[in-house]
Amino acid sequence: MGIRVIRSGLLTTIQDLGRFGFQKDGVIVSGAMDQFAHRIANILVGNEESEGALEMTLIGPTLVFEEDALIAICGGEFEASIDGHEVPLWRPILVKQGSVLTIGHCRVGCRAYLAVAGGFHLPKVMNSQSTYLLARIGGFQGRALEKGDVLLLREPGRKWDSLLFHKKTTVLPFIAMSWGISFELRAYFYESPKTIRVFRGAQFADFTTQSQEQFLTQPYKVTPQSNRMGYRLDGPSLKRKQSTEMVSEAVTFGTVQVPAEGKPIVLMTDRQTTGGYPKIAQVIAVDLPVLAQTRPGEQIVFRDISFEEAQRLYLQREFELKQCKKAIISKMGE
C-alpha cells in the first residue's frame, strides 16, 4: 500500500527543508529548491511545513495511489490529471484508491512539489529526509525515483471529515476543494525577465565600477549547465580590480560567486559547504523561489537593495504564510 511509481519523470526526489548542522563535517544542506511552494503544499494537507515532499523537475511522474490520500501540488504550472481528468494545482485534493495521477510537462516555471497528508514513511538521515544525490543518502534509497518504486505513507495527523463525506457522493476519482491559494501569492515566477533582488556581497567592492554596474543592470541567462548545485549564468563578464587569491569562506543558498573567467554562479540547495571565489552578491530569501523556478534559457536581472529591506521583505513573507496557514486550517474545518 502507498504510492507506486509508473513513470519517474525527469528528476523526482524526496526533499524537505534541508539537512542542517552538518556542514562542518562536509555534508551539504540539500532540501527543496522552491521552499515557498514546498511549505504551502505541506500546509494545504495539514503537515508540518518541514515534512518531506516530492520535488518534480520540468517533467513530472505518473503515480498509482494504492490507498486514499490527501495531496497538494504546488509550484510551477505543470500539466496534471487523475484518470484523464484535469487536476487543479495549489489546493487540497483527495485522491481515491486505485486512481492514477499523471504529471506531465511544466508550462511555466521549473519545479513543483507534491505533499501527502501524513508524509512519506521514510527514515531521516542526519535529521532530514532530503535526497543528497551525490552521496546517495536520504530520500528514497538516496536516489531519484524510478519505475516500480513504492512510497509508503504515514497516517495523517488530522482527518479531513468534510472531504471524506464528499468522497461518497462523487463519481470522479478525486475531490478537489473549491478554494485554493490566490494567484497573487503564487504568481511570483511569471515575470520575464525575472527580477532577482540582492544585497552586496563581501567582495562587491573588489570588482571594477563597470562590472558592478553591469551586474546590477544587464540581463543574465541561465545556462544548460545549471543544476541543483548552482546556476551558471551567461552575460557580461565581471572583472576584479586586482586578481588575488582568497581563503575559502562559508557560502549559502543564493550566494553569487564569480570565478576567474568572470561569469557568475548562483549557489543553490546542493551547494558546497565553502567557496573560494569572490562573492559579489547574495540573493535575498524571498527571491530564492523565483530563482528556483527559472529554467535554462530564461533571463534574470539583478537589482540591488539594502540588507534592512531584505529583512523587511522576509518578515512580510513569513507573516503572509502565517495568515495563509490560519485561513487554510479554518477552511478545512468547515
mmCIF file of C-alpha atoms in Angstrom:
data_model
loop_
_atom_site.group_PDB
_atom_site.id
_atom_site.type_symbol
_atom_site.label_atom_id
_atom_site.label_comp_id
_atom_site.label_asym_id
_atom_site.label_seq_id
_atom_site.Cartn_x
_atom_site.Cartn_y
_atom_site.Cartn_z
ATOM 1 C CA MET A 1 0.000 0.000 0.000
ATOM 2 C CA GLY A 2 1.109 3.529 -0.677
ATOM 3 C CA ILE A 3 2.013 5.250 -3.945
ATOM 4 C CA ARG A 4 3.539 3.225 -6.795
ATOM 5 C CA VAL A 5 5.723 4.871 -9.446
ATOM 6 C CA ILE A 6 4.707 4.020 -13.031
ATOM 7 C CA ARG A 7 6.865 6.699 -14.671
ATOM 8 C CA SER A 8 9.504 8.601 -12.731
ATOM 9 C CA GLY A 9 9.659 11.896 -14.619
ATOM 10 C CA LEU A 10 12.837 13.811 -15.411
ATOM 11 C CA LEU A 11 14.139 14.205 -11.838
ATOM 12 C CA THR A 12 11.802 13.376 -8.972
ATOM 13 C CA THR A 13 13.250 13.236 -5.462
ATOM 14 C CA ILE A 14 12.123 13.490 -1.854
ATOM 15 C CA GLN A 15 13.080 16.849 -0.345
ATOM 16 C CA ASP A 16 12.279 18.630 2.900
ATOM 17 C CA LEU A 17 13.654 21.980 4.090
ATOM 18 C CA GLY A 18 17.232 20.742 4.382
ATOM 19 C CA ARG A 19 19.868 18.914 6.410
ATOM 20 C CA PHE A 20 21.275 21.459 8.837
ATOM 21 C CA GLY A 21 24.080 21.212 11.386
ATOM 22 C CA PHE A 22 26.484 19.033 9.398
ATOM 23 C CA GLN A 23 28.247 21.444 7.039
ATOM 24 C CA LYS A 24 31.208 21.460 9.420
ATOM 25 C CA ASP A 25 31.569 17.773 8.538
ATOM 26 C CA GLY A 26 31.334 18.461 4.804
ATOM 27 C CA VAL A 27 27.694 17.362 4.456
ATOM 28 C CA ILE A 28 25.670 19.724 2.292
ATOM 29 C CA VAL A 29 22.232 21.099 3.210
ATOM 30 C CA SER A 30 20.200 19.942 0.157
ATOM 31 C CA GLY A 31 16.428 20.423 0.518
ATOM 32 C CA ALA A 32 13.683 21.884 -1.647
ATOM 33 C CA MET A 33 14.752 24.370 -4.303
ATOM 34 C CA ASP A 34 11.488 26.332 -4.050
ATOM 35 C CA GLN A 35 10.844 26.309 -0.326
ATOM 36 C CA PHE A 36 7.806 28.581 -0.626
ATOM 37 C CA ALA A 37 5.893 26.110 -2.830
ATOM 38 C CA HIS A 38 7.121 23.206 -0.693
ATOM 39 C CA ARG A 39 5.860 24.817 2.526
ATOM 40 C CA ILE A 40 2.487 25.763 1.042
ATOM 41 C CA ALA A 41 1.943 22.213 -0.282
ATOM 42 C CA ASN A 42 2.512 20.807 3.197
ATOM 43 C CA ILE A 43 0.263 23.408 4.825
ATOM 44 C CA LEU A 44 -2.556 22.522 2.402
ATOM 45 C CA VAL A 45 -2.565 18.881 3.546
ATOM 46 C CA GLY A 46 -2.153 19.603 7.252
ATOM 47 C CA ASN A 47 1.517 18.631 7.581
ATOM 48 C CA GLU A 48 4.321 20.430 9.328
ATOM 49 C CA GLU A 49 5.950 22.751 6.795
ATOM 50 C CA SER A 50 9.225 20.816 7.047
ATOM 51 C CA GLU A 51 7.703 17.463 6.023
ATOM 52 C CA GLY A 52 9.319 15.680 3.073
ATOM 53 C CA ALA A 53 7.581 16.060 -0.304
ATOM 54 C CA LEU A 54 8.200 15.035 -3.904
ATOM 55 C CA GLU A 55 10.186 17.605 -5.871
ATOM 56 C CA MET A 56 9.497 17.315 -9.616
ATOM 57 C CA THR A 57 11.602 18.988 -12.315
ATOM 58 C CA LEU A 58 10.275 20.026 -15.765
ATOM 59 C CA ILE A 59 8.543 16.660 -16.402
ATOM 60 C CA GLY A 60 6.602 15.004 -13.606
ATOM 61 C CA PRO A 61 5.929 11.358 -12.753
ATOM 62 C CA THR A 62 2.943 9.036 -13.181
ATOM 63 C CA LEU A 63 1.785 7.605 -9.855
ATOM 64 C CA VAL A 64 -0.770 4.973 -8.825
ATOM 65 C CA PHE A 65 -2.445 5.528 -5.462
ATOM 66 C CA GLU A 66 -2.900 2.191 -3.728
ATOM 67 C CA GLU A 67 -4.818 3.880 -0.900
ATOM 68 C CA ASP A 68 -6.828 7.061 -0.397
ATOM 69 C CA ALA A 69 -4.571 10.069 0.079
ATOM 70 C CA LEU A 70 -4.932 13.804 0.567
ATOM 71 C CA ILE A 71 -2.412 15.619 -1.616
ATOM 72 C CA ALA A 72 -1.486 19.089 -2.827
ATOM 73 C CA ILE A 73 0.656 20.039 -5.824
ATOM 74 C CA CYS A 74 2.284 23.476 -5.690
ATOM 75 C CA GLY A 75 4.945 25.245 -7.724
ATOM 76 C CA GLY A 76 5.380 25.559 -11.484
ATOM 77 C CA GLU A 77 2.448 25.299 -13.882
ATOM 78 C CA PHE A 78 2.571 21.573 -14.638
ATOM 79 C CA GLU A 79 0.034 19.586 -16.625
ATOM 80 C CA ALA A 80 -1.716 17.302 -14.139
ATOM 81 C CA SER A 81 -4.589 14.835 -14.414
ATOM 82 C CA ILE A 82 -6.122 11.935 -12.498
ATOM 83 C CA ASP A 83 -7.570 9.165 -14.671
ATOM 84 C CA GLY A 84 -7.763 11.674 -17.524
ATOM 85 C CA HIS A 85 -9.497 14.421 -15.524
ATOM 86 C CA GLU A 86 -7.594 17.698 -15.167
ATOM 87 C CA VAL A 87 -6.423 18.407 -11.640
ATOM 88 C CA PRO A 88 -6.074 21.914 -10.190
ATOM 89 C CA LEU A 89 -2.820 22.948 -8.506
ATOM 90 C CA TRP A 90 -2.320 24.877 -5.265
ATOM 91 C CA ARG A 91 -5.302 23.309 -3.452
ATOM 92 C CA PRO A 92 -6.074 20.153 -1.401
ATOM 93 C CA ILE A 93 -7.160 17.092 -3.383
ATOM 94 C CA LEU A 94 -8.445 13.784 -2.012
ATOM 95 C CA VAL A 95 -7.287 11.037 -4.385
ATOM 96 C CA LYS A 96 -9.268 7.800 -4.323
ATOM 97 C CA GLN A 97 -7.622 4.407 -4.037
ATOM 98 C CA GLY A 98 -6.720 2.943 -7.453
ATOM 99 C CA SER A 99 -6.509 6.310 -9.222
ATOM 100 C CA VAL A 100 -3.600 7.260 -11.474
ATOM 101 C CA LEU A 101 -2.058 10.720 -11.187
ATOM 102 C CA THR A 102 -0.171 11.862 -14.285
ATOM 103 C CA ILE A 103 2.009 14.962 -14.031
ATOM 104 C CA GLY A 104 3.301 15.998 -17.428
ATOM 105 C CA HIS A 105 5.375 18.876 -18.766
ATOM 106 C CA CYS A 106 5.848 22.182 -16.988
ATOM 107 C CA ARG A 107 4.442 25.115 -18.981
ATOM 108 C CA VAL A 108 5.610 27.937 -16.705
ATOM 109 C CA GLY A 109 8.302 27.674 -14.068
ATOM 110 C CA CYS A 110 10.541 24.695 -13.485
ATOM 111 C CA ARG A 111 9.647 22.715 -10.349
ATOM 112 C CA ALA A 112 6.608 21.519 -8.417
ATOM 113 C CA TYR A 113 6.049 19.792 -5.085
ATOM 114 C CA LEU A 114 3.631 17.025 -4.191
ATOM 115 C CA ALA A 115 2.859 16.779 -0.483
ATOM 116 C CA VAL A 116 0.818 13.939 1.040
ATOM 117 C CA ALA A 117 -1.079 14.211 4.319
ATOM 118 C CA GLY A 118 0.972 12.429 6.974
ATOM 119 C CA GLY A 119 4.111 12.453 4.841
ATOM 120 C CA PHE A 120 6.181 9.630 3.412
ATOM 121 C CA HIS A 121 7.219 6.714 5.619
ATOM 122 C CA LEU A 122 10.953 7.117 5.090
ATOM 123 C CA PRO A 123 13.840 7.283 7.570
ATOM 124 C CA LYS A 124 15.651 10.505 8.331
ATOM 125 C CA VAL A 125 19.385 10.671 7.697
ATOM 126 C CA MET A 126 21.053 13.318 9.854
ATOM 127 C CA ASN A 127 17.640 14.696 10.828
ATOM 128 C CA SER A 128 16.394 15.080 7.249
ATOM 129 C CA GLN A 129 14.589 13.165 4.504
ATOM 130 C CA SER A 130 16.200 15.298 1.778
ATOM 131 C CA THR A 131 17.866 13.392 -1.038
ATOM 132 C CA TYR A 132 21.599 14.100 -1.430
ATOM 133 C CA LEU A 133 22.151 12.526 -4.822
ATOM 134 C CA LEU A 134 25.958 12.556 -4.988
ATOM 135 C CA ALA A 135 26.337 10.896 -1.574
ATOM 136 C CA ARG A 136 23.270 8.664 -2.148
ATOM 137 C CA ILE A 137 21.756 9.393 1.245
ATOM 138 C CA GLY A 138 18.285 10.466 2.348
ATOM 139 C CA GLY A 139 15.057 10.352 0.390
ATOM 140 C CA PHE A 140 14.168 7.044 -1.265
ATOM 141 C CA GLN A 141 17.370 4.955 -1.107
ATOM 142 C CA GLY A 142 19.428 8.096 -1.704
ATOM 143 C CA ARG A 143 18.359 8.457 -5.338
ATOM 144 C CA ALA A 144 15.751 9.858 -7.699
ATOM 145 C CA LEU A 145 12.574 7.830 -8.050
ATOM 146 C CA GLU A 146 12.443 5.020 -10.603
ATOM 147 C CA LYS A 147 9.696 2.944 -12.192
ATOM 148 C CA GLY A 148 8.408 0.325 -9.759
ATOM 149 C CA ASP A 149 9.284 2.184 -6.554
ATOM 150 C CA VAL A 150 6.606 2.162 -3.851
ATOM 151 C CA LEU A 151 6.390 5.061 -1.414
ATOM 152 C CA LEU A 152 4.740 4.094 1.869
ATOM 153 C CA LEU A 153 2.662 6.744 3.629
ATOM 154 C CA ARG A 154 2.320 7.666 7.283
ATOM 155 C CA GLU A 155 -1.025 8.130 8.987
ATOM 156 C CA PRO A 156 -2.262 11.724 8.620
ATOM 157 C CA GLY A 157 -2.155 13.775 11.795
ATOM 158 C CA ARG A 158 -5.559 15.311 11.017
ATOM 159 C CA LYS A 159 -8.697 13.802 9.481
ATOM 160 C CA TRP A 160 -10.475 15.920 6.876
ATOM 161 C CA ASP A 161 -14.024 14.735 7.544
ATOM 162 C CA SER A 162 -15.595 17.150 5.055
ATOM 163 C CA LEU A 163 -13.621 15.633 2.164
ATOM 164 C CA LEU A 164 -14.315 12.064 3.285
ATOM 165 C CA PHE A 165 -18.034 12.831 3.303
ATOM 166 C CA HIS A 166 -17.939 14.141 -0.280
ATOM 167 C CA LYS A 167 -15.992 11.057 -1.381
ATOM 168 C CA LYS A 168 -19.191 9.027 -1.135
ATOM 169 C CA THR A 169 -21.160 11.402 -3.352
ATOM 170 C CA THR A 170 -18.816 11.913 -6.314
ATOM 171 C CA VAL A 171 -18.127 9.690 -9.309
ATOM 172 C CA LEU A 172 -14.794 11.374 -10.050
ATOM 173 C CA PRO A 173 -11.553 9.643 -8.971
ATOM 174 C CA PHE A 174 -10.704 12.628 -6.778
ATOM 175 C CA ILE A 175 -12.234 15.505 -4.822
ATOM 176 C CA ALA A 176 -10.694 18.968 -5.141
ATOM 177 C CA MET A 177 -11.540 21.739 -2.742
ATOM 178 C CA SER A 178 -13.344 24.687 -4.341
ATOM 179 C CA TRP A 179 -10.795 27.109 -2.901
ATOM 180 C CA GLY A 180 -7.023 27.360 -3.152
ATOM 181 C CA ILE A 181 -4.033 29.691 -2.939
ATOM 182 C CA SER A 182 -4.678 33.061 -4.598
ATOM 183 C CA PHE A 183 -2.944 33.855 -7.882
ATOM 184 C CA GLU A 184 -1.357 36.944 -6.328
ATOM 185 C CA LEU A 185 0.505 34.795 -3.800
ATOM 186 C CA ARG A 186 1.639 32.149 -6.292
ATOM 187 C CA ALA A 187 2.457 34.264 -9.366
ATOM 188 C CA TYR A 188 5.996 35.019 -8.233
ATOM 189 C CA PHE A 189 7.727 33.302 -11.170
ATOM 190 C CA TYR A 190 5.635 34.544 -14.122
ATOM 191 C CA GLU A 191 7.687 37.714 -14.782
ATOM 192 C CA SER A 192 10.112 37.642 -17.736
ATOM 193 C CA PRO A 193 12.915 38.528 -17.417
ATOM 194 C CA LYS A 194 12.759 37.783 -13.720
ATOM 195 C CA THR A 195 13.984 40.434 -11.303
ATOM 196 C CA ILE A 196 16.187 38.918 -8.596
ATOM 197 C CA ARG A 197 16.902 41.229 -5.680
ATOM 198 C CA VAL A 198 20.283 41.016 -3.967
ATOM 199 C CA PHE A 199 22.321 42.801 -1.348
ATOM 200 C CA ARG A 200 26.011 43.356 -1.861
ATOM 201 C CA GLY A 201 28.404 40.545 -1.067
ATOM 202 C CA ALA A 202 31.601 40.638 0.987
ATOM 203 C CA GLN A 203 33.770 41.204 -2.103
ATOM 204 C CA PHE A 204 31.453 43.535 -4.060
ATOM 205 C CA ALA A 205 33.913 46.420 -3.709
ATOM 206 C CA ASP A 206 36.713 44.271 -5.207
ATOM 207 C CA PHE A 207 35.066 44.455 -8.648
ATOM 208 C CA THR A 208 35.580 47.315 -11.084
ATOM 209 C CA THR A 209 32.968 50.072 -11.218
ATOM 210 C CA GLN A 210 31.960 48.949 -14.703
ATOM 211 C CA SER A 211 31.494 45.350 -13.535
ATOM 212 C CA GLN A 212 29.411 46.470 -10.560
ATOM 213 C CA GLU A 213 27.117 48.481 -12.875
ATOM 214 C CA GLN A 214 26.856 45.653 -15.411
ATOM 215 C CA PHE A 215 25.976 43.106 -12.745
ATOM 216 C CA LEU A 216 23.119 45.262 -11.436
ATOM 217 C CA THR A 217 21.723 46.447 -14.782
ATOM 218 C CA GLN A 218 22.387 43.891 -17.539
ATOM 219 C CA PRO A 219 20.400 40.654 -18.038
ATOM 220 C CA TYR A 220 21.978 37.247 -17.452
ATOM 221 C CA LYS A 221 20.802 33.984 -18.985
ATOM 222 C CA VAL A 222 20.609 30.724 -17.025
ATOM 223 C CA THR A 223 22.720 28.207 -18.951
ATOM 224 C CA PRO A 224 22.004 24.481 -19.533
ATOM 225 C CA GLN A 225 24.973 23.712 -17.245
ATOM 226 C CA SER A 226 22.821 24.717 -14.268
ATOM 227 C CA ASN A 227 21.553 22.246 -11.669
ATOM 228 C CA ARG A 228 20.610 21.902 -8.002
ATOM 229 C CA MET A 229 24.168 22.733 -7.001
ATOM 230 C CA GLY A 230 24.372 26.048 -8.834
ATOM 231 C CA TYR A 231 23.079 28.179 -11.703
ATOM 232 C CA ARG A 232 25.771 29.156 -14.202
ATOM 233 C CA LEU A 233 24.938 32.459 -15.849
ATOM 234 C CA ASP A 234 25.856 33.851 -19.247
ATOM 235 C CA GLY A 235 26.126 37.624 -19.658
ATOM 236 C CA PRO A 236 28.610 40.466 -19.141
ATOM 237 C CA SER A 237 31.939 39.200 -17.820
ATOM 238 C CA LEU A 238 32.792 40.633 -14.410
ATOM 239 C CA LYS A 239 36.334 41.744 -13.556
ATOM 240 C CA ARG A 240 38.050 42.377 -10.251
ATOM 241 C CA LYS A 241 40.319 45.374 -9.644
ATOM 242 C CA GLN A 242 43.115 43.035 -8.622
ATOM 243 C CA SER A 243 43.468 39.298 -9.124
ATOM 244 C CA THR A 244 44.358 37.895 -5.703
ATOM 245 C CA GLU A 245 43.930 34.529 -4.030
ATOM 246 C CA MET A 246 41.126 34.149 -1.488
ATOM 247 C CA VAL A 247 40.780 31.995 1.586
ATOM 248 C CA SER A 248 37.694 29.770 1.279
ATOM 249 C CA GLU A 249 34.696 31.112 3.168
ATOM 250 C CA ALA A 250 31.258 29.841 4.117
ATOM 251 C CA VAL A 251 28.571 30.102 1.414
ATOM 252 C CA THR A 252 24.806 29.735 1.495
ATOM 253 C CA PHE A 253 21.739 29.341 -0.732
ATOM 254 C CA GLY A 254 21.751 32.308 -3.121
ATOM 255 C CA THR A 255 25.404 33.303 -2.790
ATOM 256 C CA VAL A 256 26.620 34.755 -6.118
ATOM 257 C CA GLN A 257 30.241 33.814 -6.780
ATOM 258 C CA VAL A 258 32.400 34.954 -9.677
ATOM 259 C CA PRO A 259 35.121 32.531 -10.910
ATOM 260 C CA ALA A 260 38.245 33.717 -12.733
ATOM 261 C CA GLU A 261 36.532 33.747 -16.171
ATOM 262 C CA GLY A 262 34.087 36.366 -14.863
ATOM 263 C CA LYS A 263 30.743 34.569 -15.358
ATOM 264 C CA PRO A 264 28.625 34.500 -12.156
ATOM 265 C CA ILE A 265 27.424 31.313 -10.479
ATOM 266 C CA VAL A 266 24.453 31.414 -8.085
ATOM 267 C CA LEU A 267 24.741 28.657 -5.482
ATOM 268 C CA MET A 268 21.590 26.612 -4.909
ATOM 269 C CA THR A 269 20.452 23.981 -2.395
ATOM 270 C CA ASP A 270 23.055 21.301 -3.248
ATOM 271 C CA ARG A 271 25.866 23.852 -2.964
ATOM 272 C CA GLN A 272 29.242 23.024 -1.473
ATOM 273 C CA THR A 273 29.870 23.995 2.145
ATOM 274 C CA THR A 274 32.595 26.581 1.428
ATOM 275 C CA GLY A 275 33.733 28.573 -1.595
ATOM 276 C CA GLY A 276 36.963 30.236 -2.655
ATOM 277 C CA TYR A 277 35.580 32.563 -5.331
ATOM 278 C CA PRO A 278 34.767 36.219 -4.573
ATOM 279 C CA LYS A 279 31.148 36.817 -3.579
ATOM 280 C CA ILE A 280 29.675 39.769 -5.431
ATOM 281 C CA ALA A 281 26.152 39.465 -4.005
ATOM 282 C CA GLN A 282 23.621 37.460 -2.019
ATOM 283 C CA VAL A 283 20.115 36.760 -3.342
ATOM 284 C CA ILE A 284 17.504 37.756 -0.760
ATOM 285 C CA ALA A 285 15.499 34.957 0.845
ATOM 286 C CA VAL A 286 12.111 35.877 -0.655
ATOM 287 C CA ASP A 287 13.504 35.763 -4.207
ATOM 288 C CA LEU A 288 15.128 32.327 -3.910
ATOM 289 C CA PRO A 289 11.836 30.651 -5.012
ATOM 290 C CA VAL A 290 11.772 32.922 -8.084
ATOM 291 C CA LEU A 291 15.285 31.803 -8.938
ATOM 292 C CA ALA A 292 14.418 28.148 -8.296
ATOM 293 C CA GLN A 293 11.575 28.408 -10.828
ATOM 294 C CA THR A 294 13.871 29.823 -13.538
ATOM 295 C CA ARG A 295 14.652 27.286 -16.240
ATOM 296 C CA PRO A 296 17.723 27.120 -18.520
ATOM 297 C CA GLY A 297 17.477 29.675 -21.326
ATOM 298 C CA GLU A 298 15.477 32.192 -19.297
ATOM 299 C CA GLN A 299 16.879 35.581 -18.314
ATOM 300 C CA ILE A 300 17.209 37.221 -14.921
ATOM 301 C CA VAL A 301 18.107 40.764 -13.907
ATOM 302 C CA PHE A 302 19.742 41.537 -10.564
ATOM 303 C CA ARG A 303 18.610 44.552 -8.544
ATOM 304 C CA ASP A 304 20.409 45.954 -5.528
ATOM 305 C CA ILE A 305 18.526 46.530 -2.249
ATOM 306 C CA SER A 306 19.679 47.075 1.323
ATOM 307 C CA PHE A 307 20.082 44.325 3.895
ATOM 308 C CA GLU A 308 17.426 46.056 6.017
ATOM 309 C CA GLU A 309 14.940 45.970 3.118
ATOM 310 C CA ALA A 310 15.726 42.274 2.591
ATOM 311 C CA GLN A 311 14.909 41.629 6.254
ATOM 312 C CA ARG A 312 11.634 43.572 5.975
ATOM 313 C CA LEU A 313 10.569 41.582 2.915
ATOM 314 C CA TYR A 314 11.406 38.316 4.667
ATOM 315 C CA LEU A 315 9.296 39.191 7.711
ATOM 316 C CA GLN A 316 6.446 40.270 5.438
ATOM 317 C CA ARG A 317 6.552 36.938 3.570
ATOM 318 C CA GLU A 318 6.577 34.970 6.827
ATOM 319 C CA PHE A 319 3.561 36.952 8.038
ATOM 320 C CA GLU A 320 1.731 36.171 4.773
ATOM 321 C CA LEU A 321 2.490 32.459 5.190
ATOM 322 C CA LYS A 322 1.251 32.535 8.779
ATOM 323 C CA GLN A 323 -2.000 34.193 7.719
ATOM 324 C CA CYS A 324 -2.367 31.723 4.837
ATOM 325 C CA LYS A 325 -1.933 28.803 7.236
ATOM 326 C CA LYS A 326 -4.622 30.135 9.560
ATOM 327 C CA ALA A 327 -7.050 30.564 6.654
ATOM 328 C CA ILE A 328 -6.395 27.026 5.356
ATOM 329 C CA ILE A 329 -6.957 25.437 8.766
ATOM 330 C CA SER A 330 -10.172 27.392 9.116
ATOM 331 C CA LYS A 331 -11.397 26.350 5.649
ATOM 332 C CA MET A 332 -10.610 22.665 6.160
ATOM 333 C CA GLY A 333 -12.516 22.700 9.419
ATOM 334 C CA GLU A 334 -15.743 23.821 7.758
#
